[in-house]
Amino acid sequence: MRVLCAFPEAMPSSNSRPPACLAPGALCLALLLHLSLSSQAGDRRPLPVDRAAGLKEKTLILLDVSTKNPVRTVNENFLSLQLDPSIIHDGWLDFLSSKRLVTLARGLSPAFLRFGGKRTDFLQFQNLRNPAKSRGGPGPDYYLKNYEDDIVRSDVALDKQKGCKIAQHPDVMLELQREKAAQMHLVLLKEQFSNTYSNLILTEPNNYRTMHGRAVNGSQLGKDYIQLKSLLQPIRIYSRASLYGPNIGRPRKNVIALLDGFMKVAGSTVDAVTWQHCYIDGRVVKVMDFLKTRLLDTLSDQIRKIQKVVNTYTPGKKIWLEGVVTTSAGGTNNLSDSYAAGFLWLNTLGMLANQGIDVVIRHSFFDHGYNHLVDQNFNPLPDYWLSLLYKRLIGPKVLAVHVAGLQRKPRPGRVIRDKLRIYAHCTNHHNHNYVRGSITLFIINLHRSRKKIKLAGTLRDKLVHQYLLQPYGQEGLKSKSVQLNGQPLVMVDDGTLPELKPRPLRAGRTLVIPPVTMGFYVVKNVNALACRYR
């Protein structure tokens, strides 16, 4: 990881009449056919379907993918991670050397690692050879170096213990961790209600007016970036450092104005333009909110607004979503960290890549609150397993999807939003289980009924590997545990990740997508031209 600073049968005609008689041979054939179909139907157990009044199962959906050329190519580190600097300030950095946590992090590599969040506003960087002598005590460099040393020491110790079963983490460490979690929660609450902080260095300029009655316009911010670039270039270790910004919030009118001024002055200075997105901000959240297509689509409009400004001044400039959360203020317990939140996360990944965003940084990997991928007991949450499957199966090349029979005929005054979302990529070329030219689909079914998808065109009659992710346990959509193809996903006793086993589907078989689920489908040996070369 690098550390960054800063997807009816035809009815007979009403005029047609039945034949006056039926030949005995035909009658026998018809009887045998009826018995055969009845026997087959008896062997199949239908999936449980919640059929709401007025909802009818739609026609079979035909799906094909363009395989000659990708429509987009995103960064190899497209799905990246974020940590809040509070882990340094509040002593959490010690826990990052845990073998279990390091294993979980490595599962999501390669990725950028960004230190960012609310605590960034109170973080000072000191590049000193002997930081212990500085007036403010050890700086981030000191902690990061110790963290790297801890990982090395941990790996060496583990290498010596190969073949031995290692506990997930010691009881003492768990007790310290729980104690630290409680302490940090109190600290954060105290700061929030007293509104007193130290080392006040605000870095989100569009919040100045709200918090301090002052404003920094985009032009001034752009000049500051130019000056920062000039200060870094003479220093050997920073001369080739990448610069990202301005890390704006939701692109409303005033924020768009700030971005416009910034791009006009310093658009060519930054390596990528960054912004942040929060789906649900300051409202009471219910589990069904995560299934609303209107909520899923709010991101698309923001992408277009950002791209319009960026392409006005620097066409083709890379754009990063440098911070995305489902809900603000640390998230909502039993919702932001549940299976239901995965619909937003997986759709975010599909939509961003499809619209040309180069990198998305998930806030956060491991931290307080409920928006993270790994909880405070080092247990991977549903969004972690989604991310792991994404990393293992999805490559950077985005392919165009063509469907038939997906939507009903629109009626005046009614907006039809897709409850079945299908995205397609070349399969990750680092995954040696699949040859170059394979294609991975990931499908989100928000319908309360199962959907049938028939692969057509270049995908017809190909073998398919299914990775179906569903909630595990009695909590349903609120579950914090998941199952893959019917088997619960948990870390192995020795602290390693489980094998992600696919379910092979017979060639030419129709894909049956259960209601309210997410899944990945690798179509093997397509020999897609777009996917044969890196």
PDB file of N, CA and C in Angstrom, residues 269-317:
ATOM      1  N   THR A 269      -1.726  21.889 -11.545  1.00  0.00           N
ATOM      2  CA  THR A 269      -0.780  21.625 -10.461  1.00  0.00           C
ATOM      3  C   THR A 269      -1.040  20.288  -9.767  1.00  0.00           C
ATOM      4  N   VAL A 270      -2.312  19.922  -9.631  1.00  0.00           N
ATOM      5  CA  VAL A 270      -2.649  18.692  -8.914  1.00  0.00           C
ATOM      6  C   VAL A 270      -2.620  17.486  -9.848  1.00  0.00           C
ATOM      7  N   ASP A 271      -2.251  16.343  -9.284  1.00  0.00           N
ATOM      8  CA  ASP A 271      -2.222  15.101 -10.059  1.00  0.00           C
ATOM      9  C   ASP A 271      -3.610  14.513 -10.241  1.00  0.00           C
ATOM     10  N   ALA A 272      -4.506  14.806  -9.329  1.00  0.00           N
ATOM     11  CA  ALA A 272      -5.900  14.373  -9.433  1.00  0.00           C
ATOM     12  C   ALA A 272      -6.774  15.327  -8.637  1.00  0.00           C
ATOM     13  N   VAL A 273      -7.986  15.556  -9.127  1.00  0.00           N
ATOM     14  CA  VAL A 273      -8.954  16.411  -8.441  1.00  0.00           C
ATOM     15  C   VAL A 273      -9.768  15.530  -7.496  1.00  0.00           C
ATOM     16  N   THR A 274      -9.929  15.974  -6.251  1.00  0.00           N
ATOM     17  CA  THR A 274     -10.574  15.142  -5.241  1.00  0.00           C
ATOM     18  C   THR A 274     -11.815  15.811  -4.660  1.00  0.00           C
ATOM     19  N   TRP A 275     -12.747  14.954  -4.285  1.00  0.00           N
ATOM     20  CA  TRP A 275     -13.922  15.437  -3.554  1.00  0.00           C
ATOM     21  C   TRP A 275     -14.455  14.298  -2.688  1.00  0.00           C
ATOM     22  N   GLN A 276     -15.441  14.607  -1.806  1.00  0.00           N
ATOM     23  CA  GLN A 276     -15.983  13.615  -0.886  1.00  0.00           C
ATOM     24  C   GLN A 276     -17.489  13.507  -1.049  1.00  0.00           C
ATOM     25  N   HIS A 277     -18.022  12.337  -0.670  1.00  0.00           N
ATOM     26  CA  HIS A 277     -19.469  12.106  -0.817  1.00  0.00           C
ATOM     27  C   HIS A 277     -20.016  11.376   0.392  1.00  0.00           C
ATOM     28  N   CYS A 278     -21.144  11.861   0.902  1.00  0.00           N
ATOM     29  CA  CYS A 278     -21.865  11.200   1.988  1.00  0.00           C
ATOM     30  C   CYS A 278     -23.308  11.003   1.523  1.00  0.00           C
ATOM     31  N   TYR A 279     -23.802   9.763   1.560  1.00  0.00           N
ATOM     32  CA  TYR A 279     -25.143   9.476   1.049  1.00  0.00           C
ATOM     33  C   TYR A 279     -26.245   9.997   1.962  1.00  0.00           C
ATOM     34  N   ILE A 280     -26.138   9.726   3.265  1.00  0.00           N
ATOM     35  CA  ILE A 280     -27.190  10.101   4.209  1.00  0.00           C
ATOM     36  C   ILE A 280     -26.575  11.011   5.256  1.00  0.00           C
ATOM     37  N   ASP A 281     -27.066  12.223   5.337  1.00  0.00           N
ATOM     38  CA  ASP A 281     -26.438  13.225   6.189  1.00  0.00           C
ATOM     39  C   ASP A 281     -27.419  13.745   7.239  1.00  0.00           C
ATOM     40  N   GLY A 282     -27.188  13.368   8.491  1.00  0.00           N
ATOM     41  CA  GLY A 282     -27.937  13.946   9.602  1.00  0.00           C
ATOM     42  C   GLY A 282     -29.409  13.595   9.649  1.00  0.00           C
ATOM     43  N   ARG A 283     -29.799  12.411   9.196  1.00  0.00           N
ATOM     44  CA  ARG A 283     -31.198  12.007   9.256  1.00  0.00           C
ATOM     45  C   ARG A 283     -31.316  10.670   9.978  1.00  0.00           C
ATOM     46  N   VAL A 284     -32.539  10.380  10.450  1.00  0.00           N
ATOM     47  CA  VAL A 284     -32.799   9.076  11.033  1.00  0.00           C
ATOM     48  C   VAL A 284     -32.776   8.046   9.917  1.00  0.00           C
ATOM     49  N   VAL A 285     -32.009   6.995  10.098  1.00  0.00           N
ATOM     50  CA  VAL A 285     -31.816   6.019   9.039  1.00  0.00           C
ATOM     51  C   VAL A 285     -32.590   4.743   9.341  1.00  0.00           C
ATOM     52  N   LYS A 286     -33.255   4.196   8.314  1.00  0.00           N
ATOM     53  CA  LYS A 286     -33.937   2.913   8.399  1.00  0.00           C
ATOM     54  C   LYS A 286     -33.301   1.956   7.417  1.00  0.00           C
ATOM     55  N   VAL A 287     -33.477   0.671   7.655  1.00  0.00           N
ATOM     56  CA  VAL A 287     -32.817  -0.322   6.814  1.00  0.00           C
ATOM     57  C   VAL A 287     -33.265  -0.221   5.369  1.00  0.00           C
ATOM     58  N   MET A 288     -34.523   0.137   5.132  1.00  0.00           N
ATOM     59  CA  MET A 288     -35.019   0.211   3.763  1.00  0.00           C
ATOM     60  C   MET A 288     -34.451   1.401   3.006  1.00  0.00           C
ATOM     61  N   ASP A 289     -33.850   2.355   3.731  1.00  0.00           N
ATOM     62  CA  ASP A 289     -33.221   3.492   3.046  1.00  0.00           C
ATOM     63  C   ASP A 289     -32.103   3.032   2.128  1.00  0.00           C
ATOM     64  N   PHE A 290     -31.418   1.965   2.512  1.00  0.00           N
ATOM     65  CA  PHE A 290     -30.292   1.478   1.728  1.00  0.00           C
ATOM     66  C   PHE A 290     -30.730   0.782   0.440  1.00  0.00           C
ATOM     67  N   LEU A 291     -32.034   0.553   0.275  1.00  0.00           N
ATOM     68  CA  LEU A 291     -32.552  -0.104  -0.925  1.00  0.00           C
ATOM     69  C   LEU A 291     -33.218   0.869  -1.880  1.00  0.00           C
ATOM     70  N   LYS A 292     -33.205   2.151  -1.528  1.00  0.00           N
ATOM     71  CA  LYS A 292     -33.877   3.144  -2.367  1.00  0.00           C
ATOM     72  C   LYS A 292     -33.010   3.524  -3.565  1.00  0.00           C
ATOM     73  N   THR A 293     -33.537   3.309  -4.758  1.00  0.00           N
ATOM     74  CA  THR A 293     -32.764   3.616  -5.964  1.00  0.00           C
ATOM     75  C   THR A 293     -32.494   5.111  -6.081  1.00  0.00           C
ATOM     76  N   ARG A 294     -33.398   5.929  -5.559  1.00  0.00           N
ATOM     77  CA  ARG A 294     -33.168   7.378  -5.614  1.00  0.00           C
ATOM     78  C   ARG A 294     -31.920   7.756  -4.822  1.00  0.00           C
ATOM     79  N   LEU A 295     -31.705   7.077  -3.712  1.00  0.00           N
ATOM     80  CA  LEU A 295     -30.511   7.338  -2.915  1.00  0.00           C
ATOM     81  C   LEU A 295     -29.263   6.860  -3.642  1.00  0.00           C
ATOM     82  N   LEU A 296     -29.334   5.672  -4.242  1.00  0.00           N
ATOM     83  CA  LEU A 296     -28.189   5.140  -4.979  1.00  0.00           C
ATOM     84  C   LEU A 296     -27.773   6.063  -6.118  1.00  0.00           C
ATOM     85  N   ASP A 297     -28.739   6.764  -6.701  1.00  0.00           N
ATOM     86  CA  ASP A 297     -28.454   7.583  -7.880  1.00  0.00           C
ATOM     87  C   ASP A 297     -27.976   8.993  -7.566  1.00  0.00           C
ATOM     88  N   THR A 298     -27.958   9.377  -6.292  1.00  0.00           N
ATOM     89  CA  THR A 298     -27.502  10.731  -5.973  1.00  0.00           C
ATOM     90  C   THR A 298     -26.043  10.940  -6.359  1.00  0.00           C
ATOM     91  N   LEU A 299     -25.259   9.901  -6.320  1.00  0.00           N
ATOM     92  CA  LEU A 299     -23.839  10.020  -6.649  1.00  0.00           C
ATOM     93  C   LEU A 299     -23.616  10.372  -8.108  1.00  0.00           C
ATOM     94  N   SER A 300     -24.443   9.828  -9.006  1.00  0.00           N
ATOM     95  CA  SER A 300     -24.254  10.046 -10.440  1.00  0.00           C
ATOM     96  C   SER A 300     -24.317  11.519 -10.806  1.00  0.00           C
ATOM     97  N   ASP A 301     -25.249  12.240 -10.192  1.00  0.00           N
ATOM     98  CA  ASP A 301     -25.389  13.663 -10.472  1.00  0.00           C
ATOM     99  C   ASP A 301     -24.174  14.438  -9.984  1.00  0.00           C
ATOM    100  N   GLN A 302     -23.623  14.054  -8.830  1.00  0.00           N
ATOM    101  CA  GLN A 302     -22.429  14.724  -8.317  1.00  0.00           C
ATOM    102  C   GLN A 302     -21.235  14.500  -9.241  1.00  0.00           C
ATOM    103  N   ILE A 303     -21.109  13.288  -9.753  1.00  0.00           N
ATOM    104  CA  ILE A 303     -20.000  12.991 -10.668  1.00  0.00           C
ATOM    105  C   ILE A 303     -20.055  13.920 -11.881  1.00  0.00           C
ATOM    106  N   ARG A 304     -21.223  14.075 -12.461  1.00  0.00           N
ATOM    107  CA  ARG A 304     -21.367  14.928 -13.654  1.00  0.00           C
ATOM    108  C   ARG A 304     -21.012  16.379 -13.350  1.00  0.00           C
ATOM    109  N   LYS A 305     -21.402  16.858 -12.176  1.00  0.00           N
ATOM    110  CA  LYS A 305     -21.092  18.244 -11.818  1.00  0.00           C
ATOM    111  C   LYS A 305     -19.590  18.464 -11.692  1.00  0.00           C
ATOM    112  N   ILE A 306     -18.918  17.531 -11.026  1.00  0.00           N
ATOM    113  CA  ILE A 306     -17.462  17.634 -10.857  1.00  0.00           C
ATOM    114  C   ILE A 306     -16.770  17.544 -12.212  1.00  0.00           C
ATOM    115  N   GLN A 307     -17.167  16.589 -13.031  1.00  0.00           N
ATOM    116  CA  GLN A 307     -16.531  16.399 -14.339  1.00  0.00           C
ATOM    117  C   GLN A 307     -16.703  17.616 -15.239  1.00  0.00           C
ATOM    118  N   LYS A 308     -17.838  18.274 -15.162  1.00  0.00           N
ATOM    119  CA  LYS A 308     -18.084  19.443 -15.999  1.00  0.00           C
ATOM    120  C   LYS A 308     -17.082  20.551 -15.711  1.00  0.00           C
ATOM    121  N   VAL A 309     -16.843  20.813 -14.428  1.00  0.00           N
ATOM    122  CA  VAL A 309     -15.893  21.867 -14.057  1.00  0.00           C
ATOM    123  C   VAL A 309     -14.467  21.466 -14.421  1.00  0.00           C
ATOM    124  N   VAL A 310     -14.085  20.243 -14.065  1.00  0.00           N
ATOM    125  CA  VAL A 310     -12.720  19.784 -14.324  1.00  0.00           C
ATOM    126  C   VAL A 310     -12.403  19.803 -15.807  1.00  0.00           C
ATOM    127  N   ASN A 311     -13.303  19.300 -16.628  1.00  0.00           N
ATOM    128  CA  ASN A 311     -13.048  19.221 -18.071  1.00  0.00           C
ATOM    129  C   ASN A 311     -13.066  20.579 -18.756  1.00  0.00           C
ATOM    130  N   THR A 312     -13.606  21.585 -18.073  1.00  0.00           N
ATOM    131  CA  THR A 312     -13.575  22.938 -18.625  1.00  0.00           C
ATOM    132  C   THR A 312     -12.151  23.478 -18.654  1.00  0.00           C
ATOM    133  N   TYR A 313     -11.371  23.173 -17.638  1.00  0.00           N
ATOM    134  CA  TYR A 313     -10.014  23.716 -17.519  1.00  0.00           C
ATOM    135  C   TYR A 313      -8.919  22.691 -17.818  1.00  0.00           C
ATOM    136  N   THR A 314      -9.104  21.467 -17.420  1.00  0.00           N
ATOM    137  CA  THR A 314      -8.072  20.437 -17.648  1.00  0.00           C
ATOM    138  C   THR A 314      -8.725  19.155 -18.145  1.00  0.00           C
ATOM    139  N   PRO A 315      -9.102  19.108 -19.426  1.00  0.00           N
ATOM    140  CA  PRO A 315      -9.756  17.907 -19.965  1.00  0.00           C
ATOM    141  C   PRO A 315      -8.899  16.653 -19.749  1.00  0.00           C
ATOM    142  N   GLY A 316      -9.540  15.607 -19.299  1.00  0.00           N
ATOM    143  CA  GLY A 316      -8.832  14.355 -19.080  1.00  0.00           C
ATOM    144  C   GLY A 316      -8.157  14.219 -17.732  1.00  0.00           C
ATOM    145  N   LYS A 317      -8.192  15.276 -16.914  1.00  0.00           N
ATOM    146  CA  LYS A 317      -7.582  15.208 -15.578  1.00  0.00           C
ATOM    147  C   LYS A 317      -8.252  14.115 -14.736  1.00  0.00           C
TER     148      LYS A 317
END
